[in-house]
Coordinates of C-alpha atoms in Angstrom, one line a residue:
M1 CA 0.0 0.0 0.0
E2 CA 1.4 3.4 -1.0
I3 CA 1.2 6.3 1.5
L4 CA 0.7 9.6 -0.2
M5 CA 1.4 13.2 0.8
P6 CA -2.1 14.4 1.9
Q7 CA -3.8 17.6 0.8
L8 CA -4.2 20.1 3.7
G9 CA -6.4 22.7 2.1
E10 CA -7.1 23.6 -1.5
T11 CA -4.3 26.1 -1.7
V12 CA -1.5 23.8 -0.4
A13 CA 0.6 22.3 -3.1
E14 CA 3.4 20.6 -1.1
G15 CA 4.3 19.6 2.4
K16 CA 7.5 19.1 4.4
I17 CA 8.0 16.0 6.5
T18 CA 9.5 17.1 9.7
T19 CA 9.4 13.8 11.7
W20 CA 8.9 10.1 11.1
F21 CA 7.4 8.3 14.0
K22 CA 7.9 4.8 12.5
A23 CA 11.1 3.2 11.1
I24 CA 11.4 0.7 8.3
G25 CA 10.3 -2.7 9.5
D26 CA 8.0 -1.4 12.3
A27 CA 4.5 -2.8 12.5
V28 CA 1.8 -0.2 11.9
K29 CA -1.8 -0.3 13.2
P30 CA -4.7 1.9 11.9
G31 CA -4.6 5.2 13.8
D32 CA -0.8 5.0 14.5
N33 CA 0.9 8.3 13.7
L34 CA 3.2 7.7 10.7
F35 CA 4.8 11.1 10.2
E36 CA 4.4 14.8 10.9
I37 CA 4.1 17.3 8.0
E38 CA 4.5 21.1 7.8
T39 CA 3.0 23.4 5.2
D40 CA 3.2 27.2 5.0
K41 CA 0.3 27.5 7.5
V42 CA -0.2 24.3 9.4
S43 CA 1.6 21.4 11.0
M44 CA 0.0 18.1 11.8
E45 CA 0.5 14.4 12.4
V46 CA -0.6 12.0 9.7
P47 CA -2.0 8.6 11.0
A48 CA -2.1 5.3 9.2
T49 CA -5.4 4.1 7.7
A50 CA -4.5 0.5 7.4
A51 CA -2.4 -2.2 9.2
G52 CA 0.9 -3.5 7.9
V53 CA 4.6 -3.2 8.1
L54 CA 6.5 0.0 7.0
K55 CA 8.5 -1.4 4.0
E56 CA 10.0 1.7 2.5
I57 CA 10.4 5.5 3.2
R58 CA 10.8 7.5 0.1
V59 CA 10.7 11.0 1.5
E60 CA 13.0 11.5 4.5
A61 CA 12.5 13.9 7.4
G62 CA 13.4 17.4 6.3
E63 CA 12.5 16.9 2.6
V64 CA 9.6 18.5 0.7
A65 CA 7.2 16.6 -1.5
P66 CA 4.2 17.7 -3.6
V67 CA 0.7 16.7 -2.7
G68 CA -0.1 13.2 -3.9
A69 CA 3.5 12.1 -4.0
V70 CA 4.3 8.6 -2.6
V71 CA 6.2 9.1 0.7
A72 CA 6.3 5.6 2.0
V73 CA 5.2 2.0 1.2
L74 CA 3.2 -0.2 3.6
A75 CA 3.5 -3.9 3.2
G76 CA 0.7 -6.5 4.1
A77 CA -0.4 -6.9 7.7
A78 CA 2.3 -8.2 10.0
G79 CA 1.9 -11.9 10.8
A80 CA -1.1 -12.4 8.5
P81 CA -1.0 -15.8 6.8
A82 CA -0.5 -15.7 3.0
A83 CA -3.7 -16.3 1.1
P84 CA -3.7 -19.8 -0.5
A85 CA -3.1 -19.8 -4.2
P86 CA -6.2 -20.5 -6.3
K87 CA -6.4 -24.0 -7.7
A88 CA -5.3 -24.4 -11.3
L89 CA -8.1 -24.9 -13.8
G90 CA -8.3 -28.0 -15.8
P91 CA -7.5 -28.0 -19.6
A92 CA -10.2 -26.4 -21.7
P93 CA -12.3 -28.8 -23.6
A94 CA -11.5 -29.4 -27.3
L95 CA -13.5 -27.3 -29.7
S96 CA -14.6 -30.5 -31.5
S97 CA -16.4 -31.6 -28.4
V98 CA -18.6 -28.5 -28.2
L99 CA -21.9 -28.6 -30.0
P100 CA -21.9 -26.2 -33.1
H101 CA -24.8 -24.1 -31.9
A102 CA -24.1 -24.2 -28.1
P103 CA -22.7 -21.1 -26.4
I104 CA -19.1 -21.5 -25.2
V105 CA -19.0 -21.0 -21.4
V106 CA -15.6 -20.1 -19.9
P107 CA -15.6 -20.9 -16.2
T108 CA -14.5 -18.0 -14.0
P109 CA -12.0 -18.8 -11.2
R110 CA -13.1 -18.0 -7.8
S111 CA -10.9 -17.1 -4.9
P112 CA -11.1 -19.4 -1.9
A113 CA -13.5 -18.4 0.8
V114 CA -11.8 -16.1 3.3
P115 CA -13.5 -15.4 6.6
P116 CA -14.2 -11.7 7.0
A117 CA -11.7 -9.8 9.2
N118 CA -12.8 -8.4 12.5
P119 CA -13.7 -4.7 12.0
I120 CA -11.0 -2.3 13.1
M121 CA -12.2 0.5 15.4
L122 CA -10.5 3.8 14.4
D123 CA -10.3 6.9 16.5
P124 CA -12.0 9.8 14.8
F125 CA -9.6 11.8 12.7
R126 CA -8.7 15.2 14.0
E127 CA -10.1 18.0 12.0
V128 CA -7.8 19.5 9.3
R129 CA -7.6 23.3 9.4
T130 CA -7.3 24.9 6.0
P131 CA -4.6 27.6 5.7
E132 CA -5.6 31.1 6.8
R133 CA -4.3 32.8 3.7
N134 CA -6.8 33.2 0.9
W135 CA -5.4 33.3 -2.6
G136 CA -8.6 34.6 -4.2
P137 CA -11.8 33.2 -5.7
A138 CA -11.8 30.0 -7.7
R139 CA -13.8 31.7 -10.5
L140 CA -13.0 35.1 -11.8
P141 CA -15.6 37.8 -12.8
T142 CA -14.9 36.9 -16.4
G143 CA -16.2 33.4 -15.7
A144 CA -12.8 31.7 -16.0
A145 CA -12.0 29.0 -13.4
V146 CA -8.6 29.0 -11.7
T147 CA -6.9 26.0 -10.1
P148 CA -5.8 26.2 -6.5
L149 CA -2.1 26.0 -7.5
A150 CA -2.5 28.7 -10.1
R151 CA -4.2 31.0 -7.5
R152 CA -1.4 30.5 -5.1
L153 CA 1.4 31.2 -7.6
A154 CA -0.4 34.3 -8.9
G155 CA -0.9 35.6 -5.4
E156 CA 2.7 35.1 -4.4
A157 CA 4.0 36.8 -7.6
A158 CA 1.3 39.6 -7.7
I159 CA 0.1 38.4 -11.1
D160 CA -3.3 39.7 -12.3
L161 CA -5.3 36.6 -13.3
T162 CA -7.8 38.6 -15.4
G163 CA -5.1 39.3 -17.9
I164 CA -4.1 35.6 -18.4
V165 CA -5.3 33.5 -21.3
P166 CA -6.3 30.1 -20.0
S167 CA -5.0 26.9 -21.5
G168 CA -6.4 24.3 -19.2
P169 CA -9.4 22.0 -19.9
H170 CA -12.8 23.8 -20.2
G171 CA -11.1 27.2 -20.2
R172 CA -9.4 26.8 -16.8
I173 CA -6.4 28.8 -15.8
V174 CA -3.7 26.4 -14.6
A175 CA -0.2 26.7 -13.1
R176 CA 1.6 26.7 -16.4
D177 CA -0.4 29.8 -17.5
V178 CA 0.8 31.7 -14.4
E179 CA 4.4 30.5 -15.0
T180 CA 4.1 31.7 -18.6
A181 CA 3.0 35.1 -17.4
L182 CA 5.8 35.3 -14.9
A183 CA 8.4 34.5 -17.6
A184 CA 6.9 37.2 -19.9
R185 CA 7.1 39.7 -17.1
A186 CA 10.7 38.9 -16.4
D187 CA 11.5 39.2 -20.1
T188 CA 9.8 42.6 -20.2
L189 CA 11.8 43.8 -17.3
A190 CA 15.0 42.5 -18.8
R191 CA 14.3 44.4 -22.0
S192 CA 13.3 47.6 -20.2
P193 CA 15.5 50.6 -21.2
A194 CA 18.5 51.1 -18.9
A195 CA 18.8 54.2 -16.8
P196 CA 19.8 57.3 -18.8
S197 CA 23.5 58.1 -18.9
P198 CA 24.9 61.1 -17.0
D199 CA 25.5 62.9 -20.3
R200 CA 21.8 62.5 -21.3
I201 CA 20.7 63.9 -18.0
K202 CA 23.1 66.8 -18.2
A203 CA 21.9 67.6 -21.7
L204 CA 18.5 68.5 -20.2
Y205 CA 20.0 71.5 -18.3
E206 CA 21.7 74.6 -19.3
P207 CA 25.5 74.4 -19.0
G208 CA 26.8 76.3 -16.0
S209 CA 23.5 76.2 -14.2
Y210 CA 24.6 73.3 -11.9
M211 CA 27.6 72.0 -10.0
E212 CA 28.7 68.4 -10.3
I213 CA 29.3 66.6 -7.0
P214 CA 31.0 63.2 -7.4
L215 CA 29.5 60.3 -5.3
D216 CA 31.5 59.1 -2.4
S217 CA 31.5 55.5 -1.3
M218 CA 28.9 56.2 1.4
R219 CA 26.3 57.7 -1.0
R220 CA 26.9 54.9 -3.5
T221 CA 26.3 52.3 -0.8
I222 CA 23.2 54.1 0.4
A223 CA 21.8 54.3 -3.1
A224 CA 22.5 50.6 -3.9
R225 CA 21.0 49.4 -0.6
L226 CA 17.8 51.5 -0.9
V227 CA 17.2 50.4 -4.5
E228 CA 17.8 46.8 -3.4
A229 CA 15.4 47.2 -0.5
K230 CA 12.5 48.7 -2.6
R231 CA 13.0 46.1 -5.3
T232 CA 13.3 43.0 -3.2
I233 CA 11.5 43.7 0.1
P234 CA 7.6 43.6 -0.1
H235 CA 6.9 46.6 2.1
F236 CA 3.7 47.4 3.9
H237 CA 3.1 50.2 6.3
L238 CA 1.1 50.5 9.6
A239 CA 0.5 53.9 11.2
A240 CA -0.8 54.9 14.7
D241 CA -1.1 58.0 16.8
V242 CA 0.5 57.6 20.2
A243 CA -0.2 59.9 23.2
I244 CA 3.0 61.1 24.9
E245 CA 1.7 63.4 27.7
R246 CA 2.6 60.9 30.4
L247 CA 5.9 60.2 28.8
N248 CA 6.8 63.9 28.8
A249 CA 5.9 64.2 32.4
V250 CA 8.1 61.3 33.4
R251 CA 10.9 62.5 31.2
E252 CA 10.8 66.0 32.7
E253 CA 10.7 64.7 36.2
A254 CA 13.6 62.3 35.6
N255 CA 15.7 65.1 34.0
A256 CA 14.9 67.4 36.9
T257 CA 16.5 64.9 39.4
A258 CA 19.8 64.8 37.5
L259 CA 22.8 66.0 39.6
R260 CA 24.7 69.0 38.3
D261 CA 28.3 69.9 38.3
D262 CA 29.9 73.1 39.4
S263 CA 29.0 74.8 36.1
G264 CA 25.4 73.7 36.4
K265 CA 25.5 71.1 33.6
P266 CA 23.3 68.1 34.4
A267 CA 24.8 64.6 34.6
F268 CA 22.3 63.3 32.1
R269 CA 19.4 64.4 30.0
L270 CA 17.0 61.9 28.6
S271 CA 15.5 62.5 25.2
I272 CA 12.2 61.3 23.7
N273 CA 14.4 59.1 21.4
D274 CA 15.8 57.3 24.4
F275 CA 12.3 56.3 25.5
I276 CA 11.4 55.3 21.9
I277 CA 14.4 53.0 21.7
K278 CA 13.6 51.3 24.9
A279 CA 9.9 51.0 24.0
L280 CA 10.6 49.4 20.7
A281 CA 13.1 47.0 22.3
L282 CA 10.5 45.9 24.9
A283 CA 7.8 45.6 22.2
L284 CA 10.1 43.1 20.3
A285 CA 10.6 41.2 23.5
R286 CA 6.8 41.1 24.1
V287 CA 6.2 40.0 20.4
P288 CA 9.1 37.7 19.8
A289 CA 7.8 36.5 16.4
A290 CA 8.5 40.0 15.1
N291 CA 12.1 40.0 16.5
A292 CA 13.4 38.3 13.3
V293 CA 15.0 38.9 9.9
W294 CA 14.7 37.3 6.4
A295 CA 17.6 35.0 5.4
E296 CA 16.5 33.9 1.9
D297 CA 15.7 30.3 2.7
R298 CA 14.9 30.7 6.4
I299 CA 13.9 33.2 9.0
L300 CA 16.3 34.1 11.8
R301 CA 14.6 34.8 15.2
F302 CA 16.6 36.4 18.0
Q303 CA 16.6 36.3 21.7
R304 CA 17.5 39.9 22.3
S305 CA 16.4 43.2 20.8
D306 CA 19.1 44.9 18.8
V307 CA 17.7 48.2 17.7
G308 CA 19.4 50.5 15.1
V309 CA 18.9 54.2 15.1
A310 CA 19.4 56.3 11.9
V311 CA 21.8 59.1 12.5
A312 CA 22.1 61.9 9.8
I313 CA 25.7 62.8 9.0
E314 CA 27.2 65.0 6.3
G315 CA 26.7 63.3 3.0
G316 CA 24.3 60.6 4.2
L317 CA 23.3 58.6 7.2
V318 CA 24.4 55.6 9.3
T319 CA 22.5 53.3 11.6
P320 CA 24.5 52.3 14.7
V321 CA 22.9 49.4 16.6
I322 CA 22.2 49.3 20.4
R323 CA 22.6 45.7 21.4
G324 CA 20.2 44.1 23.9
A325 CA 18.3 47.4 24.4
E326 CA 15.5 45.7 26.2
S327 CA 17.7 44.9 29.1
K328 CA 19.5 48.3 29.4
S329 CA 18.3 51.2 31.5
L330 CA 17.2 54.5 29.9
L331 CA 20.4 56.1 31.3
D332 CA 22.6 53.4 29.7
I333 CA 20.7 53.8 26.4
S334 CA 21.0 57.6 26.5
A335 CA 24.8 57.5 27.2
E336 CA 25.4 54.9 24.5
M337 CA 23.3 56.7 21.9
K338 CA 25.1 60.0 22.5
D339 CA 28.5 58.3 22.1
L340 CA 27.4 56.4 18.9
A341 CA 25.9 59.6 17.4
T342 CA 29.0 61.7 18.2
R343 CA 31.4 59.1 16.6
A344 CA 29.0 58.6 13.7
R345 CA 29.3 62.3 12.8
L346 CA 33.0 62.0 13.0
R347 CA 32.9 58.8 10.9
K348 CA 34.7 56.9 13.6
L349 CA 32.2 54.0 14.1
K350 CA 33.6 50.5 13.9
P351 CA 32.0 48.1 11.4
A352 CA 30.7 45.9 14.2
E353 CA 28.7 48.9 15.6
I354 CA 26.6 49.3 12.5
A355 CA 26.3 45.6 11.5
G356 CA 23.3 43.4 12.2
G357 CA 20.3 44.5 14.2
V358 CA 16.7 43.4 13.7
T359 CA 14.9 46.8 13.4
A360 CA 15.7 50.5 13.2
I361 CA 14.2 53.9 14.2
S362 CA 14.1 56.9 11.9
N363 CA 13.0 60.1 13.8
L364 CA 12.3 63.2 11.7
G365 CA 10.0 64.7 14.3
M366 CA 12.5 67.3 15.3
H367 CA 12.4 68.6 11.7
G368 CA 8.7 69.1 11.9
V369 CA 7.7 66.2 9.7
R370 CA 4.3 65.0 10.8
E371 CA 4.5 61.4 9.4
F372 CA 6.4 59.4 6.8
A373 CA 7.1 55.9 5.7
A374 CA 10.7 54.8 6.0
I375 CA 12.5 52.2 3.7
I376 CA 13.6 49.1 5.5
N377 CA 17.3 48.7 5.9
P378 CA 18.3 45.1 4.9
P379 CA 18.4 42.6 6.5
H380 CA 16.0 44.2 9.0
A381 CA 12.4 43.2 8.9
T382 CA 11.0 46.5 10.2
I383 CA 11.7 50.1 10.6
L384 CA 9.8 52.6 12.8
A385 CA 9.3 56.1 11.4
V386 CA 8.6 58.7 14.1
G387 CA 6.9 62.0 13.3
A388 CA 6.6 65.3 15.2
V389 CA 4.7 65.8 18.4
A390 CA 1.5 67.9 17.9
R391 CA -1.5 68.9 20.0
R392 CA -4.6 67.2 18.6
P393 CA -8.2 67.2 19.6
A394 CA -9.7 63.9 21.0
E395 CA -13.1 63.0 22.3
T396 CA -13.4 62.3 26.0
A397 CA -15.5 59.6 27.6
D398 CA -18.4 62.1 28.4
G399 CA -18.5 63.3 24.8
G400 CA -16.4 66.4 25.3
I401 CA -13.3 67.5 23.5
R402 CA -9.8 67.9 24.9
F403 CA -6.4 68.3 23.3
L404 CA -3.6 65.7 23.6
S405 CA 0.0 65.6 22.7
Q406 CA 0.4 62.9 20.2
M407 CA 3.0 61.7 17.7
T408 CA 2.3 59.6 14.6
V409 CA 4.5 56.5 14.2
T410 CA 4.6 54.4 11.0
L411 CA 5.9 50.8 11.1
S412 CA 7.3 49.6 7.7
C413 CA 7.2 45.7 7.6
D414 CA 8.8 43.1 5.4
H415 CA 5.8 40.9 4.5
R416 CA 8.0 37.9 4.0
V417 CA 8.7 37.9 7.8
I418 CA 5.8 39.9 9.3
D419 CA 2.1 39.6 8.4
G420 CA -0.4 42.4 9.0
A421 CA -1.7 41.1 12.3
L422 CA 1.8 40.5 13.7
G423 CA 2.9 44.0 12.7
A424 CA -0.2 45.5 14.3
E425 CA 0.6 43.6 17.5
L426 CA 4.1 44.9 17.5
L427 CA 2.9 48.5 16.9
A428 CA 0.3 48.1 19.7
A429 CA 2.9 46.9 22.1
F430 CA 5.2 49.9 21.3
G431 CA 2.3 52.3 21.8
H432 CA 1.5 50.7 25.2
F433 CA 5.0 51.2 26.5
I434 CA 5.0 54.8 25.3
E435 CA 1.7 55.6 26.8
H436 CA 2.6 53.9 30.1
P437 CA 6.2 55.0 30.5
V438 CA 6.7 53.8 34.0
G439 CA 7.3 50.4 32.5
L440 CA 10.3 51.8 30.7
M441 CA 12.0 52.9 33.9
I442 CA 12.2 49.4 35.3

């Protein structure tokens, strides 16, 4: 008996076997768990539906197989006696012995009588949850039907199915139609005209009306990385207004307690950015699934919150990283950030101080920018854009109006790592820490 890769939902095309519970030669009873499979949305154990001995495993643990592929072979029931061979039929009678007009009757061999096996009681199968992601309707408004695999491929590649000519039976759009559209799009992109040369751009302007500034290595690197980010990272953005009145009160009180030297200079001065760094680090600790980066064939999830902070310098910007910010005090974060920013402007940061990290903060609030969406800095999976603080009206519980100090924050997310609900959870956790700043002082 062949064991096949099961179908877990109409949009699932393949599954990965993560564990085999039986080894070759093991006896198997109906209901015994054979292996565990993992798809893009679910993970479940697959039980046997018949008794026998596991004779062959064709897909090992860790390998991926398409739905319907043979993953194992189950031999006959263990210890069952072999069925007796049917008795040989006697020689057929000669044609001359048969009456000319009588019908020729060929005897049909019958299997020996086998007593019926005792019925096997199976535990009810657990329900199979279909994946949460919906790849679109099975029938388009044009009337064309679309196979599940074609819908999934089109959804992942952002292909408009209404523009595809179906080639499947009965006018159905199948996977090869989507693959053809993908190849055509790639060919179109490959043939697209290259960026205009510097001479062509300069020809648009009057000579002497501009000054040419050669690119240094920093600006070239920034340009290359940002183009790479926008081309390869599927961005989406989540925005929220966060009240900071309580944070301002805590910050002012903390700064007022700072000791001063003989010249009256305080020993420390906490900035709003210090609170933002700590709040984002704690939010990542509270939502660990978002504390991750994309690594092409896998996702890397981290135990600590390494937060980068964009620092503007002459000719560009750098993003030094504060390691383990969730476990550092606000005073430690403030002192470390001041040191990193000072050395960044002097271009004296070490490579290790700007490498890595899981997220970043870009704060343009001090420049009066109300809100903006930042570009993710690879390999980060998120970046938080912070806007200016403003007094805004808000409705009170009794129906009145009062003004609150709020800032708009926009979280840019890499959809390969973070889905909408997860990004919203991370942003909500950040807002909670900002609006309840006492938790940041612990």
